[in-house]
Short mmCIF file of C-alpha atoms in Angstrom, two decimals:
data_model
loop_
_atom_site.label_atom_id
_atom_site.label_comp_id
_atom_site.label_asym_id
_atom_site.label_seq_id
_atom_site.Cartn_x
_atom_site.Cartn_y
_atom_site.Cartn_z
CA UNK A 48 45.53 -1.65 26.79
CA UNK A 49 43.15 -1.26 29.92
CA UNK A 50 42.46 -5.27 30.30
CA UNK A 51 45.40 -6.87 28.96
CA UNK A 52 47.11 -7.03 32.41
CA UNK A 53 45.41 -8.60 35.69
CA UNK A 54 45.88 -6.00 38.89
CA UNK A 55 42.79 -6.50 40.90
CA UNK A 56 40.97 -9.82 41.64
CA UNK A 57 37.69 -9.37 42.70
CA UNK A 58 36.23 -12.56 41.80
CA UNK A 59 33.21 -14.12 43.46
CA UNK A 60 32.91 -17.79 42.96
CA UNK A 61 30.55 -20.50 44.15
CA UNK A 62 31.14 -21.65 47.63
CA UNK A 63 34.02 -19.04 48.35
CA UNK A 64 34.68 -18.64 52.52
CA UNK A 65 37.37 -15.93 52.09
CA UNK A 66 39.75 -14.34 50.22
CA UNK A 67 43.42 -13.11 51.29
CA UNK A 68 45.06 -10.68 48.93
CA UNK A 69 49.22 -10.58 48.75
CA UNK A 70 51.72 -8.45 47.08
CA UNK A 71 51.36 -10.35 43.98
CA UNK A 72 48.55 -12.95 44.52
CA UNK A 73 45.18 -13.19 45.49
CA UNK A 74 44.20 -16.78 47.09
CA UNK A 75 40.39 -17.59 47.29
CA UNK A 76 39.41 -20.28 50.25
CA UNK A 77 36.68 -22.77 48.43
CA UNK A 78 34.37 -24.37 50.99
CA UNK A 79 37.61 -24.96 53.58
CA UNK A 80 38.51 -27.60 51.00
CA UNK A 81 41.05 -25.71 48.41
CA UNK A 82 42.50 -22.75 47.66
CA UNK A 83 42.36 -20.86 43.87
CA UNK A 84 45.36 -18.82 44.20
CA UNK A 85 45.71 -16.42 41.24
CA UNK A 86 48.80 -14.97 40.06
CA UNK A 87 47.96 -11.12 39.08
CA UNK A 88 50.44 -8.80 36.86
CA UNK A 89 51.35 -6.63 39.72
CA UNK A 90 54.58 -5.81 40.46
CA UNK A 91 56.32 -5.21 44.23
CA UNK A 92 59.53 -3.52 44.86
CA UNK A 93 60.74 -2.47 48.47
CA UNK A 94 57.66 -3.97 49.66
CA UNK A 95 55.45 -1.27 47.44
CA UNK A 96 52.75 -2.06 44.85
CA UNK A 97 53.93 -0.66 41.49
CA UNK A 98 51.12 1.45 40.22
CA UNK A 99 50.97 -0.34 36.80
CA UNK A 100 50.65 -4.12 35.85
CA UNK A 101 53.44 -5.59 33.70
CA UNK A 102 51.95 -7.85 30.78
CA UNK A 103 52.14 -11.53 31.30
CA UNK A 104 53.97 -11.19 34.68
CA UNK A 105 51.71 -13.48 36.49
CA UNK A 106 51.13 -16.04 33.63
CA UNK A 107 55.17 -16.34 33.86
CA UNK A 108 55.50 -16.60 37.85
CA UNK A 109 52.83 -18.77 38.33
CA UNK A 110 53.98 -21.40 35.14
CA UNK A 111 57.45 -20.98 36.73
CA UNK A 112 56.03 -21.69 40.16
CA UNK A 113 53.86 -25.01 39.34
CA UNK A 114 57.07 -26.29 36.67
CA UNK A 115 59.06 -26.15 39.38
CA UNK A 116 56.49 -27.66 41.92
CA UNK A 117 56.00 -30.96 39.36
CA UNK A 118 59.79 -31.07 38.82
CA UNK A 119 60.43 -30.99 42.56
CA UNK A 120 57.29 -33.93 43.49
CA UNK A 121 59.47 -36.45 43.89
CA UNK A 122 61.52 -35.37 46.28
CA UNK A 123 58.84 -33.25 48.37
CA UNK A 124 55.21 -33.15 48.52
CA UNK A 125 53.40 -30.00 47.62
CA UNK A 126 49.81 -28.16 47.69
CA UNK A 127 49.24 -28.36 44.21
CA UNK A 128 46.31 -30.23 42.56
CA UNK A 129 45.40 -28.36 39.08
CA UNK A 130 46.28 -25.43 36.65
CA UNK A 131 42.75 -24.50 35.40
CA UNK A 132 44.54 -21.16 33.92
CA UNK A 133 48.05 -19.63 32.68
CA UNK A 134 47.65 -17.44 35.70
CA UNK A 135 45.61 -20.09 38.84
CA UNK A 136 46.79 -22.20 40.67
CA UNK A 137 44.79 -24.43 42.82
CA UNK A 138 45.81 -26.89 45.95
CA UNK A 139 45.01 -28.10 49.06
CA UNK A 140 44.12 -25.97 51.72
CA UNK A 141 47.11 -25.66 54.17
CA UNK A 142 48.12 -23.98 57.09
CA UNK A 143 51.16 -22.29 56.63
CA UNK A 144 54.34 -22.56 58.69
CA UNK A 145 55.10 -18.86 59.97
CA UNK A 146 58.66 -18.88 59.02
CA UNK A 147 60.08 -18.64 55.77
CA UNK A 148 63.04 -20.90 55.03
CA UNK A 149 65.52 -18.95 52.70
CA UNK A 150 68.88 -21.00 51.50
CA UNK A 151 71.93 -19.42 50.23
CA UNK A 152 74.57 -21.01 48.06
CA UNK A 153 76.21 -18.07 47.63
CA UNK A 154 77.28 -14.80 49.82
CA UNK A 155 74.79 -12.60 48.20
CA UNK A 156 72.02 -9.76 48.69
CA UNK A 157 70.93 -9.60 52.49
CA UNK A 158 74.09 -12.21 53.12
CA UNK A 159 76.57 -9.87 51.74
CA UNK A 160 75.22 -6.68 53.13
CA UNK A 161 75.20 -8.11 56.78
CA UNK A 162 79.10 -9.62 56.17
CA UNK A 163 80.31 -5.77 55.00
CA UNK A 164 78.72 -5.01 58.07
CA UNK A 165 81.39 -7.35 59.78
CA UNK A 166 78.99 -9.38 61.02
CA UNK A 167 79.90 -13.22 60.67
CA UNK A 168 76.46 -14.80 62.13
CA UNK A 169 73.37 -14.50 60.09
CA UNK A 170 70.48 -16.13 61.60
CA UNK A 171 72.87 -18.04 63.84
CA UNK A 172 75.25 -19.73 61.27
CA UNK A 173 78.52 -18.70 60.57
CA UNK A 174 79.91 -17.84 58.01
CA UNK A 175 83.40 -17.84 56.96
CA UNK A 176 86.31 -15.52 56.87
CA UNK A 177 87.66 -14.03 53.98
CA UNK A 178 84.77 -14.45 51.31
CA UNK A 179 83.69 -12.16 48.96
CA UNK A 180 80.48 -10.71 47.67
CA UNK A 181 79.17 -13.47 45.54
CA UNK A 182 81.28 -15.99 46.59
CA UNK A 183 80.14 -19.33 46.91
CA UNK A 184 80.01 -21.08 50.40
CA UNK A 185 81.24 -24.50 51.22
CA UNK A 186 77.85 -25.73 52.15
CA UNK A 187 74.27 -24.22 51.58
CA UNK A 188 73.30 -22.28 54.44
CA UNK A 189 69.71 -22.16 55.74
CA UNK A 190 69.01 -18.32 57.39
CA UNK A 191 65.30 -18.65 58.13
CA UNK A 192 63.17 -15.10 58.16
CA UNK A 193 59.32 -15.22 60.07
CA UNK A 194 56.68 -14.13 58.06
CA UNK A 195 55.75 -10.32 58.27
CA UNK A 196 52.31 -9.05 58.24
CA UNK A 197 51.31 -7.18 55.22
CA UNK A 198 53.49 -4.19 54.79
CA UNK A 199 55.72 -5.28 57.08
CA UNK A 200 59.35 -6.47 56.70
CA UNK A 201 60.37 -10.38 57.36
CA UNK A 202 62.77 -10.45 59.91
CA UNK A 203 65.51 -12.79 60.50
CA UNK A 204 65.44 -15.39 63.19
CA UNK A 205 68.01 -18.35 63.78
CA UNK A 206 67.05 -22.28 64.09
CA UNK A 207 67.84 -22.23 68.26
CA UNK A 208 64.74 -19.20 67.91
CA UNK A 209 62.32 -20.99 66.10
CA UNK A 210 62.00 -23.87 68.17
CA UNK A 211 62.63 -22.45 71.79
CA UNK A 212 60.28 -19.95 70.98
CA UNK A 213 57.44 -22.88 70.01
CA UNK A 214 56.97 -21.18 66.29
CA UNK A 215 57.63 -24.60 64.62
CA UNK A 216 58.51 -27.46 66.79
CA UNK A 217 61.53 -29.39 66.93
CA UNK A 218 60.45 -32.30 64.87
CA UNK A 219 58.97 -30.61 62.54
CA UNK A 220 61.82 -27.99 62.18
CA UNK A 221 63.86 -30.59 61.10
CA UNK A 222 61.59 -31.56 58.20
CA UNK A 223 61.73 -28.23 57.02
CA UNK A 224 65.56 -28.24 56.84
CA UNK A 225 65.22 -31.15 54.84
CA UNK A 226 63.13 -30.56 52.52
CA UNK A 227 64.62 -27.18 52.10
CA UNK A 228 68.03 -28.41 51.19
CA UNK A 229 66.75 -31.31 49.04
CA UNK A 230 64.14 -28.61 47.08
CA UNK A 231 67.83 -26.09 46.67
CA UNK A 232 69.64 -29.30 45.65
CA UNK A 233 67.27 -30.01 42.39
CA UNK A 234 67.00 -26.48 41.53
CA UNK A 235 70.79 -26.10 41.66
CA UNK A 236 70.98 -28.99 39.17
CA UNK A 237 68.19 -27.84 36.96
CA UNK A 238 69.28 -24.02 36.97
CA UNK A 239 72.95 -25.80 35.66
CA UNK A 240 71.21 -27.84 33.11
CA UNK A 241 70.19 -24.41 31.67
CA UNK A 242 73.73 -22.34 32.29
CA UNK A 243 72.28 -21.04 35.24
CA UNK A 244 73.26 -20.87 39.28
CA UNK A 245 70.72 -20.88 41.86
CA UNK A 246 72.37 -18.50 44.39
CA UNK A 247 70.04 -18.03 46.47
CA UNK A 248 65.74 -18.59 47.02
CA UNK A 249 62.77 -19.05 49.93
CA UNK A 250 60.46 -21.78 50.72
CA UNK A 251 57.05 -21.80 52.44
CA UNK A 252 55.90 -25.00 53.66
CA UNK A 253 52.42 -25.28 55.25
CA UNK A 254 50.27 -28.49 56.53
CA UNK A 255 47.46 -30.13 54.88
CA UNK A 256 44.24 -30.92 57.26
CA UNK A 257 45.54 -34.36 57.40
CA UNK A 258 48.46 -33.23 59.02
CA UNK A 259 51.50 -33.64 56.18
CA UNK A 260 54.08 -30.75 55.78
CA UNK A 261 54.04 -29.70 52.32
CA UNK A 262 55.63 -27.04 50.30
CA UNK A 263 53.08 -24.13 49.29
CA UNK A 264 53.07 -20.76 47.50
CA UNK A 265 55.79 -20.03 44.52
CA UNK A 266 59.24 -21.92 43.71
CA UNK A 267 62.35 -20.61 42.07
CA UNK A 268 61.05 -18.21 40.42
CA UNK A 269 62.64 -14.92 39.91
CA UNK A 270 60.37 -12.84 42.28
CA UNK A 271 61.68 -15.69 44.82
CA UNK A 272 65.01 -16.18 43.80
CA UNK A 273 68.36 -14.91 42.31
CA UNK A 274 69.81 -16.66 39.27
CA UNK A 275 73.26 -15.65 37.85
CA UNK A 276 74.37 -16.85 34.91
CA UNK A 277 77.37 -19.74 34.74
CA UNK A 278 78.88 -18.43 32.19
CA UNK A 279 81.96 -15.88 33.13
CA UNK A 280 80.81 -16.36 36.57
CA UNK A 281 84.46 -17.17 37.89
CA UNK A 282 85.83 -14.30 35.56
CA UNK A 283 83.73 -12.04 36.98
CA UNK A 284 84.54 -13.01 40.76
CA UNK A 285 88.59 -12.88 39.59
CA UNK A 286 88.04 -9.93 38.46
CA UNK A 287 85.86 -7.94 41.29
CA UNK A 288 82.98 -7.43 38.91
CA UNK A 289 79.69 -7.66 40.03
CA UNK A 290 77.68 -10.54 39.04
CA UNK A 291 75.16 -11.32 35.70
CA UNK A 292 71.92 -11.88 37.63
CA UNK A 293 68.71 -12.76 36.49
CA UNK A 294 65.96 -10.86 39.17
CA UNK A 295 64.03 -8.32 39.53
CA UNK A 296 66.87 -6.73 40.70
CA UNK A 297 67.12 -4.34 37.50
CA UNK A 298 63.72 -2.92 38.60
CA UNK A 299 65.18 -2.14 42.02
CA UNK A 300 67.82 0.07 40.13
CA UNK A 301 65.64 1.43 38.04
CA UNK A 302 63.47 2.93 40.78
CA UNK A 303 66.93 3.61 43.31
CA UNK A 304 67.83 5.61 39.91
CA UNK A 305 64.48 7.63 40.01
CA UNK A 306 64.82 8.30 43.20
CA UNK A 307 62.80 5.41 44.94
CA UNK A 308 63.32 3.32 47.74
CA UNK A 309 59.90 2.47 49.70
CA UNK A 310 61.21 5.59 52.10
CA UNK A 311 58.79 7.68 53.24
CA UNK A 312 57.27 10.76 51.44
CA UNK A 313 58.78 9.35 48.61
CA UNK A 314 57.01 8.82 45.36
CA UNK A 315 56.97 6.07 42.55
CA UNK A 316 58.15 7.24 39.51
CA UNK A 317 56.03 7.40 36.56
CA UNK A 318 56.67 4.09 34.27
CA UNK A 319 56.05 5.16 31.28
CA UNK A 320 54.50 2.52 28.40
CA UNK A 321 57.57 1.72 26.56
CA UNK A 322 59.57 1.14 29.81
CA UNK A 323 56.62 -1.33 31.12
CA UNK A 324 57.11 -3.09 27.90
CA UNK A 325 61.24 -3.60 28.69
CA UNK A 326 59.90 -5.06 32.45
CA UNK A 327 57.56 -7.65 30.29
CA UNK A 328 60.39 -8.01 27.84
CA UNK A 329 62.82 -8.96 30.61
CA UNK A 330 60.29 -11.01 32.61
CA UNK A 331 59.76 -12.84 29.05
CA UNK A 332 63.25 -13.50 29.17
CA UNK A 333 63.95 -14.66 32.70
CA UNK A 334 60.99 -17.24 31.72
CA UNK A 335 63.09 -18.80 28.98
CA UNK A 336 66.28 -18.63 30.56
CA UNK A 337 65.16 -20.56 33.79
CA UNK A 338 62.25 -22.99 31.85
CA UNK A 339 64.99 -23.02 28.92
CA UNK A 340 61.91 -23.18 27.00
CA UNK A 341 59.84 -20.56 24.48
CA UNK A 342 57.69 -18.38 25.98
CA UNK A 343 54.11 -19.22 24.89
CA UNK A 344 51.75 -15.86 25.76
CA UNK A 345 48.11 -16.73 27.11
CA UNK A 346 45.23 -14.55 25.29
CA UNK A 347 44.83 -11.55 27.39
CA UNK A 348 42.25 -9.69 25.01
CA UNK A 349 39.98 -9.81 28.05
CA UNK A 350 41.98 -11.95 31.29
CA UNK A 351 39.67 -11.48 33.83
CA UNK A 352 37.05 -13.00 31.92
CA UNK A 353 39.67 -15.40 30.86
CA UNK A 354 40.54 -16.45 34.45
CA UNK A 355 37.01 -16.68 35.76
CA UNK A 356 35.76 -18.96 33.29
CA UNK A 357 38.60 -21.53 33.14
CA UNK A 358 38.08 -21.12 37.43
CA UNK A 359 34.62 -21.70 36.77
CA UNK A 360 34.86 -24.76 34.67
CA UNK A 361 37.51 -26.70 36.84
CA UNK A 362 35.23 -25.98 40.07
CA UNK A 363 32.50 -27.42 37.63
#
């Protein structure tokens, strides 16, 4: 089972400046012309590395990721040129934006925790009185967060921040908002088309050396995103029950159940075979719920070598 999975990238191709490695991804700088961004099968929960890949996580995110990035073109440019592999990307090389621009639809997650709080302000927008957790708000809110280092936490910042403190300038600020809410708007009707609600998700925007904003890295996927399903959604809310979600969220309980949480001197639990199989399994079927579309696996009898020859080809 040793090579079936991708959780190291070590590649060295031809005319390579750099290489940064992520969480998840590992994006290769070729000649200061484009970047080969490869999606591994490592999995990241309270900012920590699980120890163990999960089969055909990265061939799922990153077909997710570019989907969403042709069925978004229209209404915003983006990075990507190619799809030499199940598991690369590759795109123009960009300089990214240093804030993250994260949308809610609904009061969810990091919203929901910060209105138990009693807080009504998150990131400098209000939000109303008298909602409850998952509730839906009467307009999408944009709640920005800047970009943490590795290991670090993203932090939340508000609009008035941003630009007074020169990390994106006015102008440009304003492009971001609206290409954010445009970007929510489509996925909102394309998570409906396939019983779905987009509650919430990020963007990343960078700029290309010519100068155009563009949106980079992953889209809607479920590493980037929170899906519930339509279906008894109201029910559910009448009835104070939490929420059908489709996210990585059932990791998160598995490991709060084991005793994780990212705290320190704590340890990651063991993940045994057959539960790494129920992560694929559910990964599988987060795929096919939000591509409403089979699964097709990749061959993964030897990836790497997979990878670096369909890299190798495209850069010819």
């Amino acid at each position: 089972m040793a090579n079936n999975t991708i959780t190291e990238s070590n590649f060295n191709f031809p005319k390579q400046k750099s290489v940064y490695k992520g969480k998840v991804r590992a994006v290769y700088n070729i000649d200061d012309q484009e970047l080969v961004m490869i999606a591994t099968d490592r999995l990241s929960a309270f900012d920590v590395v699980m120890p163990k890949g999960i089969p055909y996580k990265g061939q799922i995110l990153n077909q997710i990721a570019t989907s969403m990035m042709k069925a978004t073109q229209d209404l915003v440019p983006n990075w990507l040129t190619s799809i030499p592999d199940p598991n690369v990307a590759v795109g123009h090389i960009c300089e990214p934006f240093k804030v993250e621009m994260v949308i809610r639809g609904y009061m969810s997650g990091h919203a929901a925790r910060e209105y138990k709080a009693g807080r009504r302000l998150l990131c400098g927008v209000a939000m109303p009185e008298g909602m409850k957790e998952n509730d839906k708000f009467p307009e999408p809110i944009i709640t920005p967060a800047t970009k943490a280092e590795m290991g670090d936490h993203d932090e939340d910042i508000s609009r008035e921040d941003i630009i007074s403190k020169h990390i994106v300038s006015e102008e440009e600020y304003l492009i971001l908002e609206d290409y954010t809410r445009k970007l929510f708007q489509r996925g909102t009707e394309i998570a409906a088309s396939r019983g779905l609600i987009l509650v919430d998700t990020k963007y990343e925007f960078g700029k290309t050396k010519d100068g155009k904003i563009v949106l980079i890295d992953e889209i809607h996927t479920p590493d980037s995103s929170r899906y519930f399903y339509a279906e008894g959604y109201q029910k559910r809310q009448d009835n104070n029950e939490p929420q059908k979600q489709l996210s990585k969220e059932f990791v998160r309980q598995w490991l709060i159940a084991n005793d994780f949480q990212g705290l320190d001197g704590q340890t990651v639990p063991e993940m045994s075979d057959d539960y790494i199989k129920t992560v694929s399994d559910r990964y599988i079927e987060l795929y096919e719920n939000i591509m409403g579309e089979p699964f097709v696996k990749a061959d993964v009898s030897d990836i790497e070598r997979r990878i670096e020859q369909n890299v190798l080809a495209y850069l010819g």
